[in-house]
Amino acid sequence: MWLGTDKVFEAFTFIVEDTEWGTMQIHGYPYSDQGSTFIVEMAEDVWHRAGFDATEDRVFRPGENDDAAIARIGEIFAPYLGDSRILANNSQWITFTTVRNTSWVHRNLVLLGDAAHTAHFSIGSGTKLAMEDALSLAACLHENGDLGTALKVYEEERRPVVESTQRAAQASLEWFETIGTYREQEQVQFTFNLLTRSRRITFDNLRLRDADFADRVMRSFGASTGAGPETPAMFHPVTIGDLRLKNRIMVSPMDMYSAVDGMPNDFHVMHLGSKALGGAGLVMTEMVCVSADGRITPGCTGLYTDEQREGWRRVVDAVHAYSGAKIGLQLGHSGRKGSTKLMWEGIDDPLDDGNWEVMAPSALPYGPNSAVPREMTRADMDRVIGEFADAARRGADAGFDLLEFHAGHGYLISSFLSPIANTRTDEYGGSVENRLRFPLEVFDAVRSAWPADRPVSVRLSATDWVPDGNDIDDALEIARAFCDHGVDLVDVSTGQVAKHERPAFGRSYQTPYADRIRNEVAGPAGVKVVAVGAISSYDDVNSILLAGRADLCALGRAHLYDPQWTLHAAADQEYAGPGAEWPDQFRAGNRKPPSARTDAVRPRLALLREEESELPSHVRWTP
Ligand SMILES: Cc1cc2nc3c(=O)[nH]c(=O)nc-3n(C[C@H](O)[C@H](O)[C@H](O)COP(=O)(O)OP(=O)(O)OC[C@H]3O[C@@H](n4cnc5c(N)ncnc54)[C@H](O)[C@@H]3O)c2cc1C
Ligand SMILES: Cc1cc2nc3c(=O)[nH]c(=O)nc-3n(C[C@H](O)[C@H](O)[C@H](O)COP(=O)(O)O)c2cc1C
């Protein structure tokens, strides 16, 4: 509800109030020396509980206000308002409308400002966008003789800027909608979280604007981990169960499709060995399959023979002998996505010959070209449980420090969890509780086969990115069940469950899911959370950790690009302390060669330029 007050706030003011009905907040800011804008906002469930829905069906004519609600708002926020009055102007409860248009131009008619687009008020961009539209339109009309071309160029120039702003506004809108999630956060962290909510502002960016506040954020983070305030967040140690990692970077599991008959070989020693030497605290294997039939492709590794166990022992021993990294085993079964070609020969396509029968909760193929799986019987389930437990025992024997149970990406366990793949009518299908039943039976067997003093992680797809699939609410329930069953870490990925998925890709696009799971479920249960997906800069990693969106960050492709990503991130941050030790053999190279060196300001300028580059040429800032 949009209101005003004759109280003049000193500056932009957020009031976050924990009421008996849930969290409510005020966005308050002075508009003159006479008064301030006073916006009251809350999530819909809080609004219902507080009884504000009493006027839901009433139509307020111009001049009328929801007086009863306004009186209650006055009572709830009385401690902040003192003697000041609330001012109303046709004030009533509204839901913010984000306007988007397929086209902004029709013949000689053109949309600009609010008519073309809106973005949630919490990022305060409406006037700026409207003014920039006008500037751009004027320039385009000036620069192009032909009206049609001018309008076309105008839309082409403005649309990417507007869509980028709308993405940031959407992130901010969702953050405020779930603000209650962060009610337990310590004050400095909460403030940092608030300031970086749209993901446009990062820690380094904020440090440029307010170095003192950045120092407070670092000190506050250090107070919980024991590392000094000069230590970048990514190099603070972290403990998962009884396992201590020297830093918070994980090499994400990546299938290399380079095994024969499931046997890891020299390639796997070199691949995982180089990642371990590269400085990450935790290096994960690819999805190691629990049976020959549970492989995705003929190139996948396994742990279904003792010979494979000895192959993995070589990898584990090499990592332990030559690096300070810990190594985790990801265990999985391909389910309906099995019996397919190597990634570079046709991902998800069935083999040309030598296909094996695949199985799944229901006889539904993954995609139009995929094999139709056999619906699993109870005997199949028992066999899979035994295979997972045997593989876990072999993994423990081979010396792995952590086990990750792969329950994401549409493979067997994930396909039981998702209503897209699981349409069973017995006790293993239907409700989330039923869909969890088999995954938890397998998980329990793995947990008992795995040493009690070594941690277990679970990888989830927190959304299927399709309308009828799992979404965050299901993911919260699923994560809660795994926490109850003794998981130590939740690795939050998304998708790959349905071939027709429509993921909202973008920088760190899966992190909001990790954030919700960490702050609503895992954190309170003492379970750590990994964020993953399009995270590639140390600044994004530090920002995610400092804001409390995750406890660790996993990087996949960035490590294929640069196996020494972590050591290079340390050098770029001019940090050489604990958690960032170079191997003795490499120490001579621990600084960037002069030709590659950028001065300390460069990455920050790059960030500013990233924002600037969205502006049209005639308003672009030049250093
Ligand atoms: C209460 C409130 C507070 C806001 N606070 C902020 C803020 O702090 N910061 C910020 O950046 N943005 C803020 N905004 C958003 C900002 O005001 C709008 O994004 C911005 O004004 C959009 O500019 P515009 O020119 O597109 O539309 P408008 O400013 O709405 O201008 C449209 C004009 O067209 C006129 N009009 C409509 N129909 C006709 C017609 N048929 N014939 C002739 N004229 C017509 C209207 O009277 C109006 O003057 C706020 C909005 C509201 C409602
Ligand atoms: C080549 C390749 C193989 C992958 N194999 C696996 C795998 O075996 N198990 C898994 O859970 N994820 C796998 N992934 C997904 C990654 O672990 C990670 O979640 C994903 O790449 C997104 O992170 P990124 O943007 O940092 O690369 C793979 C990704 C790539 C690029």
XYZ file of C-alpha atoms and ligand atoms in Angstrom:
707
model
C 0.000 0.000 0.000
C 1.351 3.390 -1.077
C 1.097 5.973 1.675
C 2.828 9.126 2.781
C 3.795 10.496 6.160
C 4.634 13.953 7.450
C 7.685 12.421 9.097
C 10.774 13.397 7.115
C 13.103 10.403 7.051
C 16.767 11.273 7.138
C 17.526 8.960 4.199
C 16.109 5.961 2.406
C 14.796 3.884 5.304
C 13.780 0.237 5.481
C 11.793 -0.798 8.530
C 11.529 -4.561 8.865
C 9.089 -5.591 11.565
C 8.551 -9.092 12.891
C 4.847 -9.124 13.749
C 2.753 -11.974 15.157
C 1.452 -12.564 11.602
C 4.869 -12.543 9.888
C 7.366 -10.032 8.546
C 6.140 -6.660 7.232
C 8.302 -3.926 5.843
C 8.265 -0.232 5.097
C 10.127 1.425 2.252
C 10.346 5.026 3.400
C 12.078 7.957 1.741
C 11.782 11.728 1.957
C 10.226 13.476 -1.049
C 10.553 17.015 0.352
C 11.261 18.796 3.627
C 7.578 18.225 4.466
C 7.150 14.493 4.199
C 8.112 11.066 3.008
C 6.783 8.265 0.875
C 5.737 5.358 3.104
C 5.128 2.025 1.337
C 3.869 -0.923 3.383
C 4.639 -4.339 1.932
C 4.259 -7.950 3.013
C 3.948 -11.438 1.548
C 0.428 -12.540 0.690
C 0.218 -15.178 3.460
C 1.214 -12.596 6.073
C -1.412 -10.213 4.660
C -4.107 -12.904 4.983
C -3.048 -13.862 8.514
C -3.106 -10.233 9.586
C -6.697 -10.000 8.313
C -5.874 -7.241 5.814
C -7.884 -9.193 3.234
C -11.124 -7.914 4.823
C -11.435 -5.350 2.000
C -10.263 -7.670 -0.761
C -13.478 -7.366 -2.786
C -14.220 -3.725 -2.094
C -13.797 -1.154 -4.885
C -12.266 2.112 -3.665
C -13.442 5.100 -5.685
C -11.134 8.121 -6.149
C -10.834 9.885 -2.803
C -11.593 6.743 -0.783
C -8.964 4.924 1.284
C -8.788 1.628 3.155
C -9.102 3.519 6.437
C -9.316 0.473 8.717
C -6.122 -0.960 7.286
C -4.375 2.406 7.506
C -5.318 2.720 11.177
C -3.823 -0.705 11.881
C -0.661 0.141 9.951
C -0.385 3.200 12.191
C -0.592 0.971 15.286
C 1.908 -1.598 14.009
C 4.494 1.018 13.062
C 3.723 3.485 15.864
C 7.197 3.089 17.442
C 8.768 4.439 14.235
C 6.231 7.132 13.469
C 6.001 8.810 16.860
C 3.637 11.770 16.541
C 3.798 11.802 12.746
C 0.677 11.214 10.695
C 0.098 8.764 7.874
C -1.154 10.448 4.680
C -3.358 8.613 2.222
C -4.260 9.225 -1.419
C -6.760 6.656 -2.697
C -4.605 4.183 -0.735
C -5.535 0.503 -0.893
C -3.773 -2.841 -1.097
C -2.255 -3.533 -4.499
C -0.008 -6.117 -6.117
C 2.842 -4.633 -8.117
C 2.310 -5.048 -11.863
C 5.318 -5.626 -14.065
C 4.440 -4.371 -17.557
C 6.160 -6.035 -20.516
C 5.304 -5.509 -24.203
C 6.100 -7.780 -27.137
C 6.582 -4.701 -29.295
C 7.016 -1.031 -28.384
C 6.296 0.273 -31.860
C 3.250 0.117 -34.137
C 3.427 2.184 -37.326
C 3.967 5.761 -36.090
C 2.998 4.953 -32.509
C 5.742 4.388 -29.940
C 5.734 3.404 -26.260
C 8.145 4.760 -23.695
C 8.392 4.862 -19.925
C 5.726 3.126 -17.857
C 3.626 2.453 -20.947
C 6.401 0.255 -22.340
C 7.690 -1.330 -19.139
C 7.662 -1.183 -15.356
C 10.132 -2.522 -12.813
C 9.462 -3.146 -9.120
C 9.654 0.081 -7.131
C 12.289 -1.332 -4.770
C 15.041 -0.552 -7.260
C 13.703 2.936 -7.952
C 14.274 2.894 -11.694
C 10.968 4.128 -13.159
C 11.852 7.776 -13.667
C 15.377 7.011 -14.854
C 14.183 4.476 -17.427
C 11.471 6.809 -18.701
C 13.933 9.704 -19.042
C 16.504 7.513 -20.777
C 13.823 6.255 -23.173
C 13.026 9.858 -24.039
C 16.720 10.719 -24.544
C 17.210 7.675 -26.710
C 14.072 8.302 -28.764
C 15.098 11.907 -29.374
C 18.601 10.835 -30.431
C 17.274 8.089 -32.713
C 14.855 10.485 -34.418
C 17.699 12.955 -34.820
C 20.155 10.409 -36.204
C 17.820 8.541 -38.594
C 16.013 10.294 -41.404
C 13.452 7.538 -41.827
C 10.816 7.320 -39.044
C 10.434 3.531 -39.273
C 14.186 3.016 -38.891
C 14.412 5.513 -36.042
C 11.701 3.735 -34.038
C 13.226 0.331 -34.772
C 16.691 1.494 -33.626
C 15.128 3.076 -30.530
C 13.529 -0.212 -29.489
C 16.679 -2.222 -30.264
C 18.763 0.139 -28.178
C 16.456 0.373 -25.185
C 15.057 -3.158 -24.906
C 18.233 -4.879 -23.588
C 18.748 -2.152 -20.967
C 15.136 -2.374 -19.843
C 15.144 -6.179 -19.727
C 18.341 -6.161 -17.678
C 16.762 -3.682 -15.251
C 13.595 -5.781 -15.101
C 15.687 -8.870 -14.229
C 17.331 -6.965 -11.379
C 13.939 -5.633 -10.283
C 12.459 -9.143 -10.341
C 15.299 -10.406 -8.108
C 14.661 -7.503 -5.761
C 10.888 -8.096 -5.790
C 11.395 -11.774 -4.920
C 13.876 -10.853 -2.197
C 11.343 -8.576 -0.518
C 8.586 -11.176 -0.946
C 10.705 -13.667 1.036
C 12.306 -11.203 3.425
C 11.050 -13.200 6.417
C 13.550 -15.896 5.425
C 16.387 -13.690 6.633
C 14.922 -12.686 9.988
C 17.600 -14.655 11.862
C 20.501 -13.083 9.964
C 22.930 -10.991 11.947
C 22.382 -7.275 11.287
C 25.471 -6.456 9.206
C 25.010 -9.541 7.047
C 21.314 -8.751 6.631
C 22.215 -5.245 5.480
C 24.779 -6.547 2.991
C 22.218 -9.056 1.767
C 19.665 -6.250 1.308
C 22.112 -4.048 -0.589
C 23.202 -6.834 -2.944
C 19.720 -8.365 -3.385
C 19.378 -7.623 -7.097
C 22.842 -9.189 -7.727
C 23.897 -6.075 -9.655
C 25.961 -4.766 -6.786
C 28.738 -7.076 -5.640
C 31.064 -6.914 -2.677
C 33.903 -5.213 -4.610
C 31.441 -2.801 -6.117
C 30.051 -1.931 -2.697
C 33.566 -1.539 -1.294
C 34.174 1.225 -3.838
C 31.085 3.033 -2.620
C 31.534 2.470 1.131
C 34.854 1.011 2.277
C 33.979 1.264 5.980
C 30.811 -0.745 5.566
C 32.703 -3.324 3.476
C 35.175 -3.712 6.355
C 32.319 -4.255 8.795
C 30.902 -6.954 6.506
C 34.278 -8.720 6.423
C 34.719 -8.493 10.196
C 31.237 -9.770 10.814
C 31.769 -12.758 8.482
C 35.133 -13.504 10.127
C 33.533 -13.525 13.560
C 31.591 -16.645 12.579
C 34.489 -18.513 10.899
C 37.535 -17.483 12.926
C 39.496 -16.193 9.911
C 40.835 -12.631 9.949
C 38.973 -9.716 8.337
C 41.647 -9.446 5.622
C 40.784 -12.955 4.381
C 38.488 -12.925 1.328
C 35.278 -14.807 2.135
C 36.099 -17.623 -0.289
C 39.235 -18.456 1.730
C 37.504 -18.820 5.073
C 37.605 -22.475 6.110
C 34.344 -24.402 6.358
C 33.368 -27.604 8.137
C 30.943 -30.121 6.650
C 30.063 -32.648 9.324
C 33.517 -33.585 10.641
C 35.319 -32.619 7.434
C 37.212 -29.339 7.391
C 37.870 -27.712 4.030
C 40.652 -25.138 3.671
C 38.431 -22.881 1.555
C 34.906 -22.647 0.113
C 35.545 -23.487 -3.522
C 34.350 -26.802 -4.903
C 35.124 -28.264 -8.304
C 31.647 -29.238 -9.464
C 31.101 -32.840 -10.593
C 31.772 -33.109 -14.315
C 31.378 -36.252 -16.356
C 34.403 -36.727 -18.616
C 33.080 -39.741 -20.583
C 36.621 -41.137 -20.711
C 36.374 -44.546 -19.065
C 36.233 -48.017 -20.584
C 34.059 -50.565 -18.773
C 33.602 -48.114 -15.902
C 37.333 -48.066 -15.060
C 38.912 -44.761 -14.046
C 42.322 -44.379 -15.690
C 45.296 -42.024 -16.105
C 42.992 -39.377 -17.557
C 41.013 -39.236 -14.299
C 44.226 -39.019 -12.238
C 45.416 -36.111 -14.388
C 42.038 -34.357 -14.576
C 41.148 -34.528 -10.880
C 44.808 -34.190 -9.859
C 45.173 -30.926 -11.768
C 41.988 -29.561 -10.225
C 43.272 -30.504 -6.753
C 46.590 -28.742 -7.430
C 44.593 -25.725 -8.606
C 43.639 -24.740 -5.074
C 39.950 -25.687 -4.600
C 39.090 -26.958 -1.120
C 36.931 -29.790 -2.455
C 37.223 -31.617 -5.756
C 34.289 -33.761 -6.830
C 34.404 -36.735 -9.149
C 31.974 -36.981 -12.015
C 28.795 -38.995 -11.429
C 30.246 -42.433 -10.698
C 27.692 -45.089 -11.562
C 26.560 -47.842 -9.233
C 26.098 -50.455 -11.972
C 26.972 -51.019 -15.614
C 23.308 -50.440 -16.510
C 23.279 -47.333 -14.354
C 25.866 -45.615 -16.554
C 24.798 -42.682 -18.722
C 27.210 -43.603 -21.533
C 29.800 -46.303 -22.216
C 32.433 -43.687 -21.193
C 31.126 -43.229 -17.633
C 33.058 -44.460 -14.616
C 31.653 -46.890 -12.061
C 32.204 -48.369 -8.624
C 30.532 -51.729 -9.172
C 33.738 -53.828 -9.204
C 36.700 -54.105 -6.857
C 38.982 -53.308 -9.779
C 37.202 -49.953 -10.202
C 37.625 -49.350 -6.471
C 41.394 -49.777 -6.869
C 41.339 -47.414 -9.853
C 39.644 -44.773 -7.711
C 42.077 -45.423 -4.848
C 44.877 -44.264 -7.192
C 43.034 -41.006 -7.893
C 42.243 -40.396 -4.216
C 45.761 -41.207 -3.062
C 47.287 -38.864 -5.643
C 45.020 -35.999 -4.554
C 45.802 -36.589 -0.867
C 49.530 -37.033 -1.432
C 50.145 -33.945 -3.534
C 47.510 -31.363 -2.573
C 45.613 -29.931 0.374
C 42.287 -30.604 -1.342
C 39.670 -33.067 -0.167
C 38.030 -35.307 -2.721
C 34.355 -36.240 -2.896
C 32.662 -39.094 -4.725
C 29.420 -38.406 -6.560
C 27.340 -41.596 -6.784
C 24.426 -41.992 -9.130
C 22.322 -44.121 -11.447
C 21.335 -42.831 -14.880
C 17.753 -44.207 -14.895
C 15.836 -43.198 -18.021
C 18.745 -41.015 -19.238
C 21.071 -44.032 -19.564
C 22.378 -45.892 -22.604
C 23.232 -42.726 -24.525
C 26.145 -41.371 -26.538
C 29.239 -39.567 -25.263
C 28.607 -35.831 -24.776
C 30.489 -34.826 -27.931
C 28.808 -37.517 -30.052
C 25.192 -36.602 -29.240
C 24.135 -35.802 -25.695
C 20.980 -37.722 -24.585
C 20.815 -39.646 -27.907
C 20.534 -43.451 -27.661
C 23.594 -45.421 -28.818
C 23.760 -46.487 -32.457
C 24.207 -50.059 -31.237
C 24.781 -51.889 -27.995
C 21.935 -50.180 -26.135
C 20.938 -51.655 -22.790
C 17.479 -51.594 -21.274
C 16.834 -48.528 -19.137
C 14.460 -48.288 -16.193
C 12.629 -45.521 -14.364
C 9.726 -44.974 -11.975
C 7.320 -44.831 -14.944
C 7.496 -45.923 -18.579
C 7.972 -42.353 -19.830
C 10.884 -41.443 -22.124
C 13.065 -38.409 -21.303
C 12.743 -36.854 -24.771
C 11.219 -37.697 -28.159
C 14.397 -39.578 -29.232
C 14.929 -41.350 -25.927
C 14.302 -45.010 -25.177
C 11.087 -45.855 -23.341
C 12.175 -47.074 -19.892
C 10.786 -50.104 -18.100
C 8.685 -49.248 -15.035
C 10.619 -50.421 -12.002
C 9.351 -53.266 -9.850
C 9.987 -53.694 -6.142
C 12.703 -56.229 -7.023
C 14.417 -53.591 -9.214
C 14.277 -51.158 -6.318
C 15.857 -53.654 -3.932
C 18.638 -54.358 -6.415
C 19.379 -50.624 -6.870
C 19.448 -50.080 -3.097
C 22.019 -52.873 -2.785
C 24.104 -51.457 -5.640
C 24.204 -47.986 -4.086
C 25.215 -49.409 -0.690
C 27.960 -51.594 -2.236
C 29.331 -48.675 -4.230
C 29.307 -46.464 -1.114
C 31.303 -49.124 0.787
C 33.821 -49.365 -2.058
C 34.075 -45.560 -2.140
C 34.772 -45.425 1.592
C 37.406 -48.109 1.175
C 39.027 -46.166 -1.674
C 39.454 -43.267 0.779
C 37.025 -40.606 -0.493
C 36.462 -37.817 2.052
C 32.811 -37.111 1.189
C 30.024 -38.832 -0.703
C 27.477 -36.956 -2.796
C 24.191 -38.706 -3.499
C 23.103 -37.542 -6.966
C 19.381 -36.864 -6.692
C 19.261 -34.210 -9.421
C 19.337 -33.723 -13.197
C 16.672 -36.266 -14.091
C 18.718 -39.375 -13.348
C 17.123 -42.296 -11.531
C 16.738 -40.790 -8.045
C 15.716 -37.406 -9.438
C 13.137 -38.988 -11.716
C 11.420 -40.510 -8.673
C 11.306 -37.045 -7.069
C 9.793 -35.275 -10.081
C 6.112 -35.532 -11.032
C 7.216 -35.055 -14.660
C 8.921 -38.454 -14.678
C 7.090 -40.223 -11.864
C 3.389 -40.917 -12.476
C 3.221 -44.050 -10.324
C -0.002 -44.779 -8.505
C 1.559 -46.914 -5.743
C 3.177 -45.565 -2.568
C 6.202 -44.372 -4.618
C 4.284 -41.826 -6.697
C 1.801 -38.997 -6.167
C 2.514 -36.709 -3.208
C 6.007 -35.350 -2.496
C 6.090 -37.662 0.509
C 5.458 -40.668 -1.762
C 7.908 -39.507 -4.414
C 10.541 -39.208 -1.691
C 9.988 -42.747 -0.401
C 12.342 -44.664 -2.719
C 15.048 -41.938 -2.849
C 15.128 -41.938 0.956
C 15.281 -45.745 1.126
C 18.369 -45.598 -1.117
C 19.816 -42.680 0.794
C 19.409 -44.461 4.152
C 21.216 -47.509 2.782
C 24.042 -45.298 1.506
C 24.247 -43.389 4.778
C 24.593 -46.646 6.757
C 27.146 -48.125 4.342
C 29.230 -44.929 4.487
C 31.374 -44.198 7.576
C 29.448 -42.184 10.174
C 32.334 -39.711 10.587
C 32.493 -38.816 6.888
C 29.947 -36.360 5.465
C 27.260 -37.045 2.893
C 25.913 -34.478 0.450
C 22.833 -34.575 -1.762
C 22.565 -32.877 -5.149
C 19.052 -31.689 -6.008
C 17.333 -30.071 -8.958
C 15.499 -27.349 -7.069
C 13.178 -26.633 -9.988
C 12.307 -28.584 -13.131
C 11.763 -25.311 -15.061
C 8.439 -26.609 -16.436
C 4.960 -25.655 -15.201
C 3.927 -29.101 -13.925
C 7.290 -30.043 -12.461
C 8.913 -29.533 -9.089
C 9.535 -25.970 -7.996
C 11.078 -24.317 -4.989
C 8.271 -25.284 -2.596
C 8.745 -28.976 -3.481
C 12.506 -28.505 -3.255
C 12.196 -27.084 0.262
C 10.194 -30.127 1.311
C 12.652 -32.505 -0.378
C 15.673 -30.774 1.175
C 13.987 -30.914 4.582
C 13.484 -34.677 4.240
C 17.158 -35.236 3.390
C 18.192 -33.034 6.330
C 16.004 -35.172 8.599
C 17.723 -38.279 7.211
C 21.204 -37.067 8.106
C 22.624 -35.239 5.090
C 25.475 -32.806 5.876
C 25.427 -30.719 2.696
C 22.833 -29.799 0.055
C 24.246 -29.063 -3.412
C 21.584 -26.972 -5.136
C 21.393 -27.347 -8.899
C 18.305 -27.132 -11.132
C 16.686 -28.689 -14.181
C 17.708 -31.332 -16.698
C 14.694 -33.332 -15.591
C 12.419 -32.476 -18.528
C 13.604 -32.152 -22.104
C 11.188 -29.250 -22.699
C 12.504 -27.194 -19.760
C 12.788 -23.396 -20.056
C 15.516 -22.349 -17.606
C 16.002 -18.659 -16.820
C 19.747 -18.669 -17.505
C 21.858 -15.769 -16.302
C 24.713 -14.918 -13.979
C 24.488 -17.103 -10.823
C 20.938 -17.982 -11.876
C 20.544 -20.975 -9.537
C 21.764 -19.153 -6.433
C 18.295 -17.914 -5.350
C 17.332 -21.595 -4.937
C 20.396 -22.301 -2.779
C 19.553 -19.164 -0.808
C 15.989 -20.286 -0.034
C 17.080 -23.820 0.894
C 19.913 -22.550 3.088
C 17.948 -19.922 4.941
C 14.627 -21.751 5.307
C 15.624 -25.386 5.768
C 19.291 -26.378 5.833
C 20.785 -23.540 7.878
C 18.404 -23.987 10.836
C 19.146 -27.759 10.713
C 22.916 -27.135 10.829
C 23.331 -28.389 7.243
C 25.595 -26.544 4.778
C 24.591 -25.478 1.248
C 26.463 -25.228 -2.056
C 25.469 -22.721 -4.753
C 26.359 -23.616 -8.331
C 25.631 -22.501 -11.874
C 27.173 -19.697 -13.925
C 29.262 -18.458 -11.016
C 32.633 -17.534 -12.440
C 34.145 -14.483 -10.740
C 35.700 -14.390 -7.284
C 33.673 -11.261 -6.611
C 30.408 -13.144 -7.194
C 31.646 -15.995 -4.984
C 32.574 -13.627 -2.148
C 29.273 -11.764 -2.483
C 27.209 -14.986 -2.329
C 29.081 -16.156 0.775
C 29.040 -12.799 2.570
C 25.296 -12.373 1.995
C 24.653 -15.829 3.449
C 23.160 -17.215 0.228
C 25.376 -20.330 0.446
C 28.253 -21.777 2.480
C 30.302 -22.923 -0.521
C 30.330 -22.239 -4.248
C 30.862 -24.938 -6.857
C 32.350 -23.972 -10.194
C 32.246 -26.345 -13.146
C 33.112 -24.885 -16.538
C 35.305 -22.189 -14.991
C 37.577 -25.020 -13.821
C 37.723 -26.514 -17.313
C 38.848 -23.103 -18.533
C 41.331 -22.653 -15.706
C 42.167 -25.611 -13.434
C 44.042 -23.142 -11.158
C 41.002 -20.900 -10.849
C 41.256 -20.723 -7.038
C 44.976 -19.902 -6.940
C 44.490 -17.266 -9.616
C 41.573 -15.773 -7.677
C 43.914 -15.494 -4.663
C 46.572 -13.751 -6.759
C 43.999 -11.372 -8.241
C 42.877 -10.467 -4.712
C 46.515 -10.110 -3.602
C 45.862 -12.700 -0.924
C 48.457 -15.307 0.017
C 47.241 -16.451 3.434
C 45.682 -19.665 4.760
C 43.415 -21.532 2.357
C 45.290 -20.219 -0.688
C 48.635 -22.012 -0.430
C 50.433 -22.611 -3.713
C 52.013 -26.056 -4.065
C 55.744 -25.737 -3.327
C 56.544 -26.889 -6.852
C 54.474 -24.057 -8.386
C 55.387 -21.282 -5.991
C 57.798 -19.604 -8.399
C 54.759 -18.821 -10.534
C 52.472 -17.447 -7.842
C 52.287 -13.957 -9.318
C 50.870 -12.923 -12.618
C 53.527 -12.328 -15.242
C 53.813 -8.533 -15.827
C 52.255 -8.812 -19.286
C 49.058 -10.308 -17.799
C 48.883 -8.104 -14.731
C 45.993 -5.735 -14.298
C 46.119 -3.050 -11.655
C 43.899 -3.568 -8.632
C 41.297 -1.111 -9.878
C 40.759 -2.786 -13.217
C 38.223 -5.433 -12.180
C 36.188 -2.781 -10.399
C 36.199 -0.511 -13.412
C 35.162 -3.480 -15.478
C 32.147 -3.852 -13.230
C 31.216 -0.237 -13.619
C 31.654 -0.548 -17.369
C 29.356 -3.563 -17.366
C 26.613 -1.286 -16.067
C 27.654 1.596 -18.287
C 27.771 -0.515 -21.402
C 24.024 -0.868 -21.144
C 23.583 2.848 -21.712
C 23.085 4.205 -25.227
C 26.183 5.694 -26.812
C 25.159 9.308 -26.331
C 24.906 8.994 -22.544
C 27.818 6.607 -21.996
C 30.378 7.494 -19.370
C 34.021 7.709 -20.474
C 36.800 7.399 -17.913
C 3.421 6.792 -5.921
C 4.587 6.577 -6.861
C 5.886 6.793 -6.413
C 6.964 6.610 -7.276
N 8.227 6.831 -6.811
C 9.272 6.738 -7.665
C 10.587 7.035 -7.244
O 10.834 7.394 -6.112
N 11.597 6.911 -8.134
C 11.381 6.523 -9.423
O 12.320 6.441 -10.220
N 10.131 6.229 -9.847
C 9.072 6.331 -9.006
N 7.814 6.045 -9.447
C 7.639 5.606 -10.840
C 7.699 6.815 -11.761
O 6.865 7.826 -11.296
C 7.258 6.364 -13.152
O 8.014 5.240 -13.554
C 7.491 7.502 -14.146
O 6.757 8.636 -13.778
C 7.073 7.038 -15.535
O 7.121 8.128 -16.409
P 6.200 8.162 -17.677
O 6.519 9.451 -18.350
O 6.371 6.917 -18.427
O 4.711 8.144 -17.139
P 3.929 9.183 -16.237
O 4.863 9.942 -15.365
O 2.821 8.424 -15.613
O 3.386 10.214 -17.298
C 2.272 9.896 -18.136
C 1.504 11.209 -18.319
O 0.534 11.008 -19.337
C -0.653 11.649 -18.933
N -1.764 11.019 -19.671
C -2.321 9.814 -19.485
N -3.285 9.593 -20.378
C -3.347 10.681 -21.170
C -4.132 11.042 -22.282
N -5.062 10.223 -22.773
N -3.931 12.255 -22.837
C -2.971 13.092 -22.374
N -2.204 12.810 -21.314
C -2.377 11.592 -20.721
C -0.726 11.413 -17.449
O -1.575 12.341 -16.825
C 0.754 11.627 -17.083
O 1.054 12.960 -16.807
C 6.729 6.205 -8.597
C 5.421 5.972 -9.042
C 4.360 6.143 -8.184
C 2.945 5.932 -8.690
C 31.170 -31.376 -19.056
C 30.223 -31.350 -17.898
C 29.894 -32.531 -17.264
C 29.028 -32.528 -16.163
N 28.779 -33.684 -15.482
C 28.098 -33.652 -14.318
C 28.019 -34.803 -13.482
O 28.580 -35.843 -13.756
N 27.274 -34.706 -12.355
C 26.658 -33.533 -11.986
O 26.006 -33.497 -10.953
N 26.744 -32.433 -12.752
C 27.466 -32.462 -13.886
N 27.622 -31.302 -14.605
C 27.021 -30.048 -14.117
C 28.043 -29.259 -13.281
O 28.373 -29.944 -12.098
C 27.502 -27.874 -12.916
O 26.388 -28.028 -12.086
C 27.113 -27.068 -14.140
O 28.135 -27.128 -15.132
C 26.838 -25.605 -13.803
O 27.977 -25.007 -13.209
P 28.989 -24.064 -14.060
O 28.165 -22.957 -14.629
O 29.965 -23.573 -13.027
O 29.628 -24.890 -15.107
C 28.463 -31.310 -15.732
C 28.779 -30.125 -16.395
C 29.660 -30.128 -17.452
C 30.020 -28.829 -18.107
